[in-house]
CSV table of C-alpha atoms and ligand atoms in Angstrom, one decimal:
chain,number,residue,atom,x,y,z
A,1,MET,CA,116.9,27.5,198.5
A,2,PRO,CA,115.5,28.3,195.0
A,3,ARG,CA,114.4,25.2,193.2
A,4,ASN,CA,116.8,25.5,190.3
A,5,VAL,CA,119.8,25.5,192.7
A,6,SER,CA,118.9,22.2,194.3
A,7,ARG,CA,118.3,20.7,190.9
A,8,SER,CA,121.6,21.7,189.5
A,9,LYS,CA,123.3,20.3,192.6
A,10,LYS,CA,121.5,17.0,192.1
A,11,ALA,CA,122.7,16.9,188.5
A,12,LEU,CA,126.3,17.3,189.6
A,13,ALA,CA,126.1,14.5,192.2
A,14,LYS,CA,127.2,12.1,189.5
A,15,PRO,CA,129.0,12.9,186.2
A,16,ILE,CA,127.3,13.5,182.8
A,17,GLY,CA,127.8,10.3,180.8
A,18,ILE,CA,128.7,10.5,177.1
A,19,LEU,CA,128.3,7.4,174.9
A,20,GLY,CA,131.1,7.3,172.4
A,21,GLY,CA,134.7,8.5,172.3
A,22,GLY,CA,135.0,10.3,169.0
A,23,GLN,CA,135.6,14.0,168.2
A,24,LEU,CA,132.0,15.1,169.0
A,25,ALA,CA,132.2,13.5,172.5
A,26,ARG,CA,135.7,15.1,172.9
A,27,MET,CA,134.4,18.6,172.2
A,28,ILE,CA,131.4,18.1,174.6
A,29,ALA,CA,133.8,16.8,177.3
A,30,LEU,CA,136.2,19.7,176.8
A,31,LYS,CA,133.4,22.2,177.2
A,32,ALA,CA,132.0,20.3,180.2
A,33,HIS,CA,135.4,20.8,181.9
A,34,GLU,CA,135.3,24.5,181.2
A,35,MET,CA,131.8,24.7,182.7
A,36,GLY,CA,132.9,22.7,185.8
A,37,LEU,CA,130.8,19.7,185.0
A,38,PRO,CA,132.3,16.2,185.5
A,39,VAL,CA,132.0,13.9,182.6
A,40,ARG,CA,132.4,10.2,182.0
A,41,ILE,CA,133.0,8.6,178.6
A,42,LEU,CA,132.0,5.1,177.5
A,43,SER,CA,134.1,3.9,174.6
A,44,GLU,CA,136.3,1.1,173.3
A,45,SER,CA,139.8,2.4,173.8
A,46,SER,CA,141.6,4.8,176.2
A,47,ASP,CA,143.2,6.2,173.1
A,48,ASP,CA,139.8,7.5,171.7
A,49,PRO,CA,139.7,11.3,171.2
A,50,ALA,CA,137.2,11.8,174.0
A,51,ALA,CA,138.9,9.4,176.4
A,52,GLN,CA,142.1,11.4,176.1
A,53,VAL,CA,140.5,14.5,177.6
A,54,ALA,CA,137.9,13.2,180.1
A,55,SER,CA,138.7,12.6,183.8
A,56,GLY,CA,136.3,9.6,183.8
A,57,TRP,CA,136.5,6.9,181.2
A,58,VAL,CA,135.0,3.4,181.1
A,59,LYS,CA,136.0,0.8,178.6
A,60,GLY,CA,133.1,-1.0,176.9
A,61,SER,CA,130.7,-1.5,174.0
A,62,LEU,CA,127.9,1.0,173.5
A,63,ASN,CA,125.3,-1.7,172.6
A,64,GLU,CA,125.9,-4.1,175.4
A,65,ARG,CA,123.2,-4.4,178.1
A,66,LYS,CA,125.4,-5.1,181.2
A,67,THR,CA,128.0,-2.4,180.4
A,68,LEU,CA,125.3,0.2,179.5
A,69,LYS,CA,123.4,-0.5,182.7
A,70,GLN,CA,126.5,-0.1,184.9
A,71,PHE,CA,127.4,3.1,183.0
A,72,LEU,CA,123.9,4.7,183.3
A,73,ASN,CA,123.9,3.8,187.0
A,74,SER,CA,127.1,5.7,187.5
A,75,CYS,CA,125.9,8.9,185.8
A,76,SER,CA,123.3,11.6,186.6
A,77,LEU,CA,122.2,11.8,183.0
A,78,VAL,CA,123.6,10.5,179.7
A,79,THR,CA,124.0,11.9,176.2
A,80,PHE,CA,125.6,10.5,173.0
A,81,GLU,CA,127.6,11.6,170.0
A,82,SER,CA,126.1,9.2,167.4
A,83,GLU,CA,122.5,8.3,166.7
A,84,PHE,CA,123.5,4.8,165.5
A,85,LEU,CA,123.0,3.1,168.9
A,86,ASP,CA,120.4,0.4,169.9
A,87,ALA,CA,117.7,2.9,170.8
A,88,SER,CA,115.3,0.4,172.3
A,89,LEU,CA,118.0,-1.1,174.5
A,90,LEU,CA,119.0,2.4,175.6
A,91,SER,CA,115.4,3.3,176.3
A,92,ASP,CA,114.8,0.1,178.5
A,93,ILE,CA,118.0,0.8,180.5
A,94,ALA,CA,117.1,4.4,181.0
A,95,ARG,CA,113.8,3.3,182.4
A,96,GLU,CA,115.3,0.6,184.6
A,97,THR,CA,118.0,2.8,186.0
A,98,GLY,CA,116.0,6.0,186.2
A,99,THR,CA,118.9,7.8,184.5
A,100,PRO,CA,117.6,10.1,181.8
A,101,VAL,CA,119.1,9.9,178.3
A,102,TYR,CA,119.0,13.1,176.2
A,103,PRO,CA,118.1,13.4,173.3
A,104,ARG,CA,115.5,10.8,174.2
A,105,PRO,CA,116.1,7.3,172.7
A,106,HIS,CA,112.8,7.4,170.8
A,107,ASP,CA,113.9,10.6,169.1
A,108,MET,CA,117.2,8.9,168.2
A,109,ALA,CA,115.2,5.9,166.9
A,110,ALA,CA,113.1,8.1,164.6
A,111,MET,CA,116.2,9.9,163.1
A,112,GLN,CA,118.6,7.0,162.9
A,113,ASP,CA,116.7,5.4,160.0
A,114,ARG,CA,116.3,7.6,156.8
A,115,LEU,CA,112.8,6.2,156.2
A,116,THR,CA,111.4,6.9,159.6
A,117,GLN,CA,113.2,10.3,159.5
A,118,LYS,CA,111.3,11.1,156.2
A,119,SER,CA,108.0,10.0,157.9
A,120,LEU,CA,108.9,12.4,160.8
A,121,LEU,CA,109.4,15.3,158.3
A,122,LEU,CA,106.1,14.5,156.6
A,123,LYS,CA,104.2,14.3,159.9
A,124,HIS,CA,105.4,17.7,160.9
A,125,LYS,CA,104.9,19.2,157.4
A,126,LEU,CA,108.6,20.0,157.0
A,127,PRO,CA,109.6,20.2,153.3
A,128,SER,CA,111.9,17.5,151.9
A,129,ALA,CA,112.6,15.8,148.5
A,130,ASN,CA,110.3,13.1,147.2
A,131,PHE,CA,111.3,9.5,147.9
A,132,PHE,CA,110.5,5.9,147.8
A,133,PRO,CA,111.5,3.1,150.1
A,134,VAL,CA,113.6,0.5,148.3
A,135,LYS,CA,114.4,-3.1,149.4
A,136,SER,CA,115.7,-4.7,146.2
A,137,TYR,CA,117.5,-3.9,143.0
A,138,ALA,CA,114.2,-4.4,141.1
A,139,GLU,CA,112.5,-1.8,143.3
A,140,ALA,CA,115.5,0.5,142.9
A,141,GLN,CA,115.1,0.3,139.1
A,142,LYS,CA,111.4,1.2,139.4
A,143,ALA,CA,112.1,4.1,141.8
A,144,LEU,CA,114.8,5.5,139.4
A,145,THR,CA,112.2,5.6,136.6
A,146,LYS,CA,109.6,7.2,138.8
A,147,LEU,CA,112.1,9.8,140.0
A,148,GLY,CA,112.8,10.9,136.4
A,149,GLY,CA,116.1,8.9,135.9
A,150,ARG,CA,118.1,10.7,138.5
A,151,ALA,CA,118.1,9.7,142.2
A,152,VAL,CA,120.1,9.5,145.3
A,153,PHE,CA,120.1,6.1,147.0
A,154,LYS,CA,120.7,6.2,150.7
A,155,LYS,CA,121.2,3.4,153.1
A,156,ARG,CA,118.4,3.6,155.6
A,157,ARG,CA,120.8,3.0,158.5
A,158,PHE,CA,124.4,3.7,159.4
A,159,GLY,CA,125.2,6.1,156.6
A,160,TYR,CA,127.4,9.1,157.4
A,161,ASP,CA,129.9,11.4,155.6
A,162,GLY,CA,128.7,10.2,152.3
A,163,TYR,CA,129.3,6.5,153.2
A,164,GLY,CA,126.0,5.0,152.3
A,165,THR,CA,124.9,7.7,149.8
A,166,PHE,CA,124.9,6.9,146.0
A,167,VAL,CA,124.2,9.5,143.5
A,168,VAL,CA,122.8,7.8,140.4
A,169,HIS,CA,122.2,9.5,137.0
A,170,SER,CA,121.4,6.5,134.8
A,171,PRO,CA,120.2,2.9,134.7
A,172,SER,CA,123.8,1.8,134.0
A,173,ALA,CA,125.1,3.7,137.0
A,174,LEU,CA,122.5,1.9,139.1
A,175,ALA,CA,123.6,-1.4,137.7
A,176,LYS,CA,127.1,-0.7,139.0
A,177,ILE,CA,125.8,-0.7,142.6
A,178,GLU,CA,123.4,-3.6,142.2
A,179,ALA,CA,125.3,-5.7,144.8
A,180,GLU,CA,124.6,-3.1,147.5
A,181,PHE,CA,120.9,-3.9,147.4
A,182,GLY,CA,121.5,-7.6,148.0
A,183,SER,CA,123.9,-7.1,150.9
A,184,ASN,CA,122.0,-4.4,152.9
A,185,ILE,CA,119.4,-5.9,155.3
A,186,TYR,CA,117.9,-2.5,156.3
A,187,GLY,CA,117.2,-1.4,152.8
A,188,PHE,CA,117.4,2.1,151.2
A,189,ILE,CA,115.4,5.1,150.3
A,190,ALA,CA,115.6,6.4,146.8
A,191,GLU,CA,115.4,10.2,146.9
A,192,GLN,CA,114.8,12.6,144.1
A,193,PHE,CA,118.0,14.2,142.9
A,194,VAL,CA,118.0,17.9,144.0
A,195,PRO,CA,120.0,20.2,141.7
A,196,PHE,CA,120.6,22.5,144.6
A,197,ARG,CA,122.1,26.0,144.3
A,198,ARG,CA,123.9,25.6,147.7
A,199,GLU,CA,123.7,23.5,150.8
A,200,ILE,CA,122.7,25.2,154.1
A,201,ALA,CA,122.8,24.0,157.7
A,202,VAL,CA,121.4,25.2,161.0
A,203,MET,CA,121.7,24.1,164.6
A,204,VAL,CA,118.6,24.2,166.7
A,205,GLY,CA,117.9,23.1,170.3
A,206,ARG,CA,115.4,22.7,173.1
A,207,SER,CA,116.1,22.5,176.7
A,208,GLN,CA,114.7,20.2,179.3
A,209,LYS,CA,112.6,23.2,180.5
A,210,GLY,CA,111.2,23.9,177.0
A,211,GLN,CA,113.3,26.8,176.0
A,212,THR,CA,114.3,26.8,172.3
A,213,ILE,CA,117.3,28.2,170.5
A,214,ARG,CA,118.5,28.6,167.0
A,215,LEU,CA,122.0,29.4,165.8
A,216,PRO,CA,122.7,31.3,162.5
A,217,PHE,CA,122.1,29.7,159.2
A,218,VAL,CA,125.3,28.8,157.4
A,219,GLU,CA,126.4,27.6,154.0
A,220,THR,CA,128.1,24.2,153.8
A,221,TYR,CA,130.1,22.7,151.1
A,222,GLN,CA,130.4,19.0,150.6
A,223,GLU,CA,133.0,17.3,148.4
A,224,ASN,CA,132.4,13.6,147.6
A,225,SER,CA,129.4,14.0,149.9
A,226,ARG,CA,131.7,14.9,152.8
A,227,CYS,CA,131.7,18.3,154.5
A,228,LEU,CA,134.7,20.4,153.6
A,229,TRP,CA,133.8,23.9,154.8
A,230,VAL,CA,131.2,26.0,156.4
A,231,LYS,CA,130.8,29.8,156.2
A,232,GLY,CA,128.3,32.2,157.7
A,233,PRO,CA,126.2,33.8,158.9
A,234,LEU,CA,123.8,33.8,156.0
A,235,ARG,CA,121.6,36.8,155.4
A,236,GLU,CA,118.2,35.8,156.9
A,237,THR,CA,115.7,35.8,154.0
A,238,SER,CA,112.0,35.5,154.7
A,239,ALA,CA,112.2,31.8,153.4
A,240,LEU,CA,114.9,31.1,156.1
A,241,LYS,CA,112.9,32.8,158.8
A,242,THR,CA,109.7,30.9,157.9
A,243,LEU,CA,111.7,27.6,158.0
A,244,ALA,CA,113.2,28.6,161.4
A,245,HIS,CA,109.7,29.1,162.7
A,246,LYS,CA,108.6,25.7,161.5
A,247,LEU,CA,111.6,24.1,163.1
A,248,GLU,CA,110.8,25.8,166.4
A,249,LEU,CA,107.3,24.4,166.2
A,250,PHE,CA,108.7,21.0,165.4
A,251,LEU,CA,111.0,21.0,168.5
A,252,LYS,CA,108.1,22.1,170.7
A,253,ALA,CA,105.6,19.5,169.2
A,254,THR,CA,108.1,16.6,169.7
A,255,GLY,CA,109.4,17.8,173.1
A,256,TYR,CA,112.9,17.1,171.8
A,257,VAL,CA,115.7,17.8,174.4
A,258,GLY,CA,119.2,18.7,173.2
A,259,ILE,CA,120.9,20.2,170.2
A,260,MET,CA,119.9,19.1,166.7
A,261,GLY,CA,121.8,19.5,163.4
A,262,ILE,CA,119.7,20.2,160.3
A,263,GLU,CA,121.0,20.0,156.7
A,264,LEU,CA,119.1,21.8,153.9
A,265,PHE,CA,119.1,22.2,150.2
A,266,ASP,CA,118.6,25.7,148.8
A,267,THR,CA,117.1,25.0,145.3
A,268,GLY,CA,116.9,28.6,144.4
A,269,ARG,CA,113.2,28.3,144.4
A,270,GLY,CA,112.8,27.0,148.0
A,271,LEU,CA,114.3,25.1,150.8
A,272,LEU,CA,114.2,21.3,151.4
A,273,ILE,CA,115.4,19.5,154.5
A,274,ASN,CA,118.0,17.0,153.6
A,275,GLU,CA,118.9,15.5,157.0
A,276,LEU,CA,118.2,15.7,160.7
A,277,ALA,CA,120.9,14.7,163.3
A,278,PRO,CA,119.9,14.4,167.0
A,279,ARG,CA,123.2,15.6,168.2
A,280,VAL,CA,125.9,18.2,167.9
A,281,HIS,CA,127.0,18.4,164.3
A,282,ASN,CA,130.0,19.2,162.0
A,283,SER,CA,128.2,22.2,160.5
A,284,GLY,CA,128.1,23.8,164.0
A,285,HIS,CA,131.8,23.6,164.8
A,286,TYR,CA,132.2,27.2,163.8
A,287,SER,CA,130.4,28.2,167.0
A,288,LEU,CA,133.5,27.3,169.0
A,289,ASN,CA,134.9,30.7,167.9
A,290,GLY,CA,132.1,32.4,165.8
A,291,LEU,CA,129.6,32.7,168.7
A,292,CYS,CA,129.8,33.7,172.3
A,293,VAL,CA,128.4,30.3,173.2
A,294,ASP,CA,129.2,27.1,171.2
A,295,GLN,CA,127.0,24.2,170.3
A,296,PHE,CA,128.7,21.8,172.8
A,297,SER,CA,128.0,24.1,175.8
A,298,LEU,CA,124.5,24.7,174.5
A,299,HIS,CA,123.9,21.0,174.3
A,300,LEU,CA,125.0,20.5,177.9
A,301,LYS,CA,122.9,23.4,179.1
A,302,ALA,CA,119.9,22.0,177.1
A,303,ILE,CA,120.1,18.6,178.7
A,304,LEU,CA,120.7,20.0,182.2
A,305,GLY,CA,117.7,22.4,181.8
A,306,GLN,CA,119.9,25.5,182.1
A,307,ASP,CA,119.2,28.8,180.4
A,308,LEU,CA,120.2,28.8,176.8
A,309,GLY,CA,120.5,32.5,176.4
A,310,LYS,CA,120.8,34.0,172.9
A,311,PRO,CA,123.6,33.3,170.4
A,312,VAL,CA,125.7,36.4,169.8
A,313,LEU,CA,128.2,36.6,166.9
A,314,THR,CA,131.8,37.3,167.8
A,315,ALA,CA,132.5,38.6,164.3
A,316,LYS,CA,130.6,39.6,161.1
A,317,GLY,CA,131.9,36.6,159.3
A,318,PHE,CA,133.2,33.1,160.3
A,319,ALA,CA,134.3,30.0,158.5
A,320,MET,CA,135.3,26.4,159.4
A,321,LEU,CA,137.4,24.1,157.3
A,322,ASN,CA,137.7,20.4,158.1
A,323,LEU,CA,141.2,19.0,158.2
A,324,LEU,CA,140.8,15.8,156.3
A,325,GLY,CA,143.5,13.2,156.2
A,326,HIS,CA,145.5,12.7,152.9
A,327,SER,CA,147.8,9.9,153.9
A,328,SER,CA,148.6,7.5,156.8
A,329,ARG,CA,151.6,9.7,157.8
A,330,LYS,CA,151.6,11.3,161.2
A,331,PRO,CA,150.2,14.9,160.7
A,332,SER,CA,152.3,18.0,161.4
A,333,TRP,CA,151.7,21.7,161.2
A,334,ASP,CA,153.0,25.0,162.0
A,335,LEU,CA,150.2,26.9,163.6
A,336,PRO,CA,149.3,30.3,162.3
A,337,SER,CA,148.1,32.8,164.9
A,338,ASP,CA,145.1,34.1,162.9
A,339,ILE,CA,143.1,30.9,163.0
A,340,HIS,CA,141.8,28.6,165.7
A,341,LEU,CA,142.8,24.9,165.6
A,342,HIS,CA,140.6,22.2,167.1
A,343,TRP,CA,142.5,18.9,166.8
A,344,TYR,CA,140.8,15.6,167.6
A,345,GLY,CA,143.8,13.6,168.7
A,346,LYS,CA,143.0,10.6,166.5
A,347,HIS,CA,145.7,8.0,166.7
A,348,ASP,CA,145.7,7.0,163.0
A,349,ASN,CA,145.6,9.3,160.0
A,350,ARG,CA,143.7,8.1,156.9
A,351,PRO,CA,142.7,9.6,153.6
A,352,GLY,CA,139.4,11.4,154.0
A,353,ARG,CA,139.3,11.0,157.8
A,354,LYS,CA,138.3,14.1,159.8
A,355,MET,CA,141.4,14.8,161.9
A,356,GLY,CA,140.5,18.3,163.1
A,357,HIS,CA,139.1,21.6,161.9
A,358,ILE,CA,140.2,25.2,161.8
A,359,ASN,CA,138.0,28.2,162.4
A,360,ALA,CA,138.5,31.8,161.3
A,361,LEU,CA,136.8,35.1,161.9
A,362,ALA,CA,136.7,38.1,159.6
A,363,THR,CA,134.6,41.0,158.5
A,364,THR,CA,132.6,38.9,156.0
A,365,PRO,CA,131.9,35.1,155.6
A,366,ASP,CA,133.9,35.0,152.3
A,367,GLU,CA,136.9,36.6,153.9
A,368,ALA,CA,136.9,34.1,156.7
A,369,LEU,CA,136.6,31.3,154.2
A,370,ALA,CA,139.5,32.6,152.1
A,371,LEU,CA,141.6,32.8,155.3
A,372,VAL,CA,140.9,29.1,156.4
A,373,LYS,CA,141.6,28.0,152.8
A,374,LYS,CA,144.9,29.8,152.7
A,375,ARG,CA,145.9,28.5,156.1
A,376,LEU,CA,145.3,24.9,155.1
A,377,ARG,CA,148.8,25.1,153.5
A,378,ASN,CA,150.3,25.2,157.0
A,379,PHE,CA,148.9,21.7,157.7
A,380,ASP,CA,150.4,18.4,156.5
A,381,VAL,CA,147.6,16.1,157.3
B,401,LIG,N1,118.7,14.2,147.0
B,401,LIG,C1,119.9,14.7,146.8
B,401,LIG,N2,120.2,15.4,145.7
B,401,LIG,C2,121.4,15.9,145.5
B,401,LIG,N3,122.5,15.7,146.3
B,401,LIG,C3,122.3,15.0,147.4
B,401,LIG,C4,121.0,14.5,147.7
B,401,LIG,N4,121.1,13.9,148.9
B,401,LIG,C5,122.3,14.0,149.3
B,401,LIG,N5,123.1,14.7,148.4
B,401,LIG,C6,124.5,15.0,148.6
B,401,LIG,O1,125.2,14.0,149.3
B,401,LIG,C7,125.6,14.6,150.6
B,401,LIG,C8,125.5,13.5,151.7
B,401,LIG,O2,124.2,13.1,151.8
B,401,LIG,P1,123.4,13.0,153.2
B,401,LIG,O3,122.0,12.6,152.9
B,401,LIG,O4,123.6,14.3,153.9
B,401,LIG,O5,124.1,11.8,153.9
B,401,LIG,P2,125.3,11.7,155.0
B,401,LIG,O6,125.7,13.2,155.3
B,401,LIG,O7,124.6,11.1,156.1
B,401,LIG,O8,126.3,10.9,154.4
B,401,LIG,C9,124.7,15.8,150.8
B,401,LIG,O9,125.3,16.7,151.7
B,401,LIG,C10,124.6,16.3,149.4
B,401,LIG,O10,125.8,17.0,149.0
B,402,LIG,MG1,124.6,14.8,155.6
């Protein structure tokens, strides 16, 4: 029997474990089902988006030793939907149980903290905005001056969707968030304000066997620091191609396993990396319809060591629009046939909460974007 056949059989002896029950875990689980792969979710409630669609679900906390150990013992390999886990606990348990966790916990550890993430970027000569670590209000004031009076303060840990990001344009604006510096034990980074022309994102990945993949570059649009839409593919300039090459070298040098989301600023004069996420990512949701293979299936293939192939576009243009909650009312819609709905099954609607997304395909990225924007009217979220 060829070696790869016995390996994939071994991988299927127990399910693939996913730590977390949110929409990212749900979309990984749905794709695992399509690929004939059994999955098991660890999350707090059977109502969680991923728990609703997975055949295997275990109730429990993601940072609790006994629960994690039992869970890892019941899985052939484990992945996660959020980088905000106890990476050293996860690393210990992976070693004790012999169950691999991908992306590896030490990669998670490096990226879950905005300061160590910056160090990682510097170490691998990846361009990013100037910054200073900040622990107190006094240090924040100094950093603001050194950064020319405009800065973005970011909580080192647990920030997402703009929660934990403070754009500051004056000393008086900084004074308004003084209390934040006293109450946050992990501290902040103060980053140079980047007057970007547009924001860009790209999904990259590396398989257990060392094969790398890169999806198309896309433009992303954030409102109140939260992603609203994505459109693509972008025309590949030489600057984008050069960056893609650097990212490939980065994946190879670190030996990363899995899919990684990368956010960028296009300043008009160059590209800066804003953020790395060691997981599937909102900016890659378009791939469910815009590519022949989506980021969730690719993530599964990467962690299983299967061939990643090449991403092929299904249309000349694609767009994704997040369906964000506007109230606490139960959402309703009448589904147009020219877009694709991906609903997350969240029990409670809340203003700003990501409840689902819609994808559209067209002959240009702008046409696809116009279509999803138009179809938003069909949704009462
Ligand atoms: N240095 C910066 N200069 C200008 N805008 C920024 C800067 N950093 C972040 N932002 C804006 O805030 C958004 C959220 O910040 P980000 O660092 O991506 O945190 P998160 O997505 O984890 O909340 C970015 O997408 C961008 O729109
Ligand atoms: Mg971000």
